[in-house]
JSON list of C-alpha atoms in Angstrom, two decimals:
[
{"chain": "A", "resi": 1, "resn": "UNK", "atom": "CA", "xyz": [-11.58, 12.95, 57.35]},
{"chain": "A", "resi": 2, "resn": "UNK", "atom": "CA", "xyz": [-15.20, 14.23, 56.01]},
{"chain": "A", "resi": 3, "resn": "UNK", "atom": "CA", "xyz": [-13.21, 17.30, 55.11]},
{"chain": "A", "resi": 4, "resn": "UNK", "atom": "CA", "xyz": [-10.65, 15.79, 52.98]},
{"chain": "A", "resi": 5, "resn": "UNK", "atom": "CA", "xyz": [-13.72, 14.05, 50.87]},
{"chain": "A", "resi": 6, "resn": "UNK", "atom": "CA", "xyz": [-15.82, 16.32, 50.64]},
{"chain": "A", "resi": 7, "resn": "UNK", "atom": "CA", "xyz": [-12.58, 18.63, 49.55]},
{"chain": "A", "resi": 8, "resn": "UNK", "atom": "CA", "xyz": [-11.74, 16.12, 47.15]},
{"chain": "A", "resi": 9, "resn": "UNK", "atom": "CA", "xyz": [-15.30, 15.21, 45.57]},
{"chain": "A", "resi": 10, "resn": "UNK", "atom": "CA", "xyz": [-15.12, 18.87, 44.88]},
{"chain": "A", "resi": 11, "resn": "UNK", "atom": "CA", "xyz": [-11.71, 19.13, 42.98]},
{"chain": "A", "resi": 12, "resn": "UNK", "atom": "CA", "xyz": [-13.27, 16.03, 40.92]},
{"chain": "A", "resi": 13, "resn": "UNK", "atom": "CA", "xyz": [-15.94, 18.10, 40.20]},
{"chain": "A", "resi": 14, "resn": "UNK", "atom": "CA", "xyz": [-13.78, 20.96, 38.60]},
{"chain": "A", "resi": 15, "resn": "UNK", "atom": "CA", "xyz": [-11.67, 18.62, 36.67]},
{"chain": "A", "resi": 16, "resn": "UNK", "atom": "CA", "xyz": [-14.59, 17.55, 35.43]},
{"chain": "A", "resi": 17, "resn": "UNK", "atom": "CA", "xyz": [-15.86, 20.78, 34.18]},
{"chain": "A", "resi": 18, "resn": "UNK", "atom": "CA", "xyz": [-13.72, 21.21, 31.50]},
{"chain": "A", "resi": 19, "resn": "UNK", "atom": "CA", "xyz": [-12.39, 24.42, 29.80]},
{"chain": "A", "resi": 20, "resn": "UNK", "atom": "CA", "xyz": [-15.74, 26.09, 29.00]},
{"chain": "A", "resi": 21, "resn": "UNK", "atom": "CA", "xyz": [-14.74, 29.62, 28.40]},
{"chain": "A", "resi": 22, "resn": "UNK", "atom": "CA", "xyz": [-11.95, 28.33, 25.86]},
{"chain": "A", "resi": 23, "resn": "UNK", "atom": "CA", "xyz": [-15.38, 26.54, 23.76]},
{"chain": "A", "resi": 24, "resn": "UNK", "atom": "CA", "xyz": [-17.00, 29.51, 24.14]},
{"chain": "A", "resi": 25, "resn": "UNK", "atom": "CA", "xyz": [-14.29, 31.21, 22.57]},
{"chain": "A", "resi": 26, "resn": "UNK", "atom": "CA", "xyz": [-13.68, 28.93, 19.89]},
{"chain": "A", "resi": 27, "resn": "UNK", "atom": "CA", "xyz": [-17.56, 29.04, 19.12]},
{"chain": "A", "resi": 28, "resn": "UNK", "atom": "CA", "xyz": [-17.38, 32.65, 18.53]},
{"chain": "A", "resi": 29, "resn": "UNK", "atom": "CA", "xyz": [-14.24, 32.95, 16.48]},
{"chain": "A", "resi": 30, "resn": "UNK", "atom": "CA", "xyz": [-15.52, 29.90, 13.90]},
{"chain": "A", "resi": 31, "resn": "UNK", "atom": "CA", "xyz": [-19.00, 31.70, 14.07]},
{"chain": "A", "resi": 32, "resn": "UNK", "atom": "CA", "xyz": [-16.63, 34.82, 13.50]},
{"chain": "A", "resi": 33, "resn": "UNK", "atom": "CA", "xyz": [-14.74, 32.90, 10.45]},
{"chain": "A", "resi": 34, "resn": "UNK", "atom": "CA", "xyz": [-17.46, 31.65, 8.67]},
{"chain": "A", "resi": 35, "resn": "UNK", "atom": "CA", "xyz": [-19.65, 35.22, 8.64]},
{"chain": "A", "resi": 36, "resn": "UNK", "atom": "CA", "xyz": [-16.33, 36.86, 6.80]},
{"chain": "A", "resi": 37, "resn": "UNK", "atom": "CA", "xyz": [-16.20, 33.99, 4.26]},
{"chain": "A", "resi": 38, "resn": "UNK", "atom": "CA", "xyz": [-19.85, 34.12, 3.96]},
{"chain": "A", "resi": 39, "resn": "UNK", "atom": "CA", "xyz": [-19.45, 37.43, 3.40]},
{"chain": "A", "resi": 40, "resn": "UNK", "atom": "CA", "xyz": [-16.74, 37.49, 0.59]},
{"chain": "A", "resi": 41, "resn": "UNK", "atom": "CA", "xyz": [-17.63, 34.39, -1.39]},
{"chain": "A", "resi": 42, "resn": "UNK", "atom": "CA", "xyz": [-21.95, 34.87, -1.22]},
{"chain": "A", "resi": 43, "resn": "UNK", "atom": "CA", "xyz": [-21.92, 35.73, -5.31]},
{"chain": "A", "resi": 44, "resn": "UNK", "atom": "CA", "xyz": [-20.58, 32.18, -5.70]},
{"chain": "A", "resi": 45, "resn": "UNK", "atom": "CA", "xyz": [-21.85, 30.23, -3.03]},
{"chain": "A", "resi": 46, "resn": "UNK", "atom": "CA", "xyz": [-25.01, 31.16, -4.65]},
{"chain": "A", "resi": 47, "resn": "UNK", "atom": "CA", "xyz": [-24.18, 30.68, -7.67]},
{"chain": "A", "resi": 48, "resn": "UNK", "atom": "CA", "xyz": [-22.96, 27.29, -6.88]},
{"chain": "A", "resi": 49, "resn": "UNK", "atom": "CA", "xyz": [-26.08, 26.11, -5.37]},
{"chain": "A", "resi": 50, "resn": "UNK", "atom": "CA", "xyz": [-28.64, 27.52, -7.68]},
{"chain": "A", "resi": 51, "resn": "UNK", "atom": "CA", "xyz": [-26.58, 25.48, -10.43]},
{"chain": "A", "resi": 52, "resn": "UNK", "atom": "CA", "xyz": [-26.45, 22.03, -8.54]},
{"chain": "A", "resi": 53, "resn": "UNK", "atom": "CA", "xyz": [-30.44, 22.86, -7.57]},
{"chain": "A", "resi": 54, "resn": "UNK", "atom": "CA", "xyz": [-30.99, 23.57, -10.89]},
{"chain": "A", "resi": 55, "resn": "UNK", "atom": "CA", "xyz": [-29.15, 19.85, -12.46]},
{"chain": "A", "resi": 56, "resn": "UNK", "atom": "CA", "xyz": [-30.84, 18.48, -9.93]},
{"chain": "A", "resi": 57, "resn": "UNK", "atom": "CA", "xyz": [-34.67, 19.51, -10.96]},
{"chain": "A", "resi": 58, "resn": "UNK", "atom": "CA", "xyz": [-33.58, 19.48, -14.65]},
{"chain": "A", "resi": 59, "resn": "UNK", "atom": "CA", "xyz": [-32.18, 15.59, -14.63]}
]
């Protein structure tokens, strides 16, 4: 009987875990996504916040 709980406490605890190499994998590829787009659009991301800094200071 102590086995069965103590087998079953530690299924819970598995379940419980979650799917942690799947977040790890998603972290990377979004971390992944955004350095290409970074990397293509910089000119206007720049560009686009020196001009709302700039309205902003100005106004």
């Amino acid at each position: 009987m102590v086995v069965a709980i103590q087998s079953r406490l530690l299924d819970d605890e598995d379940r419980q875990r979650g799917d942690i190499p799947g977040w790890v994998l998603i972290t990377i590829m979004a971390a992944g996504l955004v350095s290409v787009l970074y990397g293509v659009a910089r000119d206007q991301l720049s560009t686009i916040l020196t001009n709302a800094l700039n309205s902003v200071t100005k106004g």
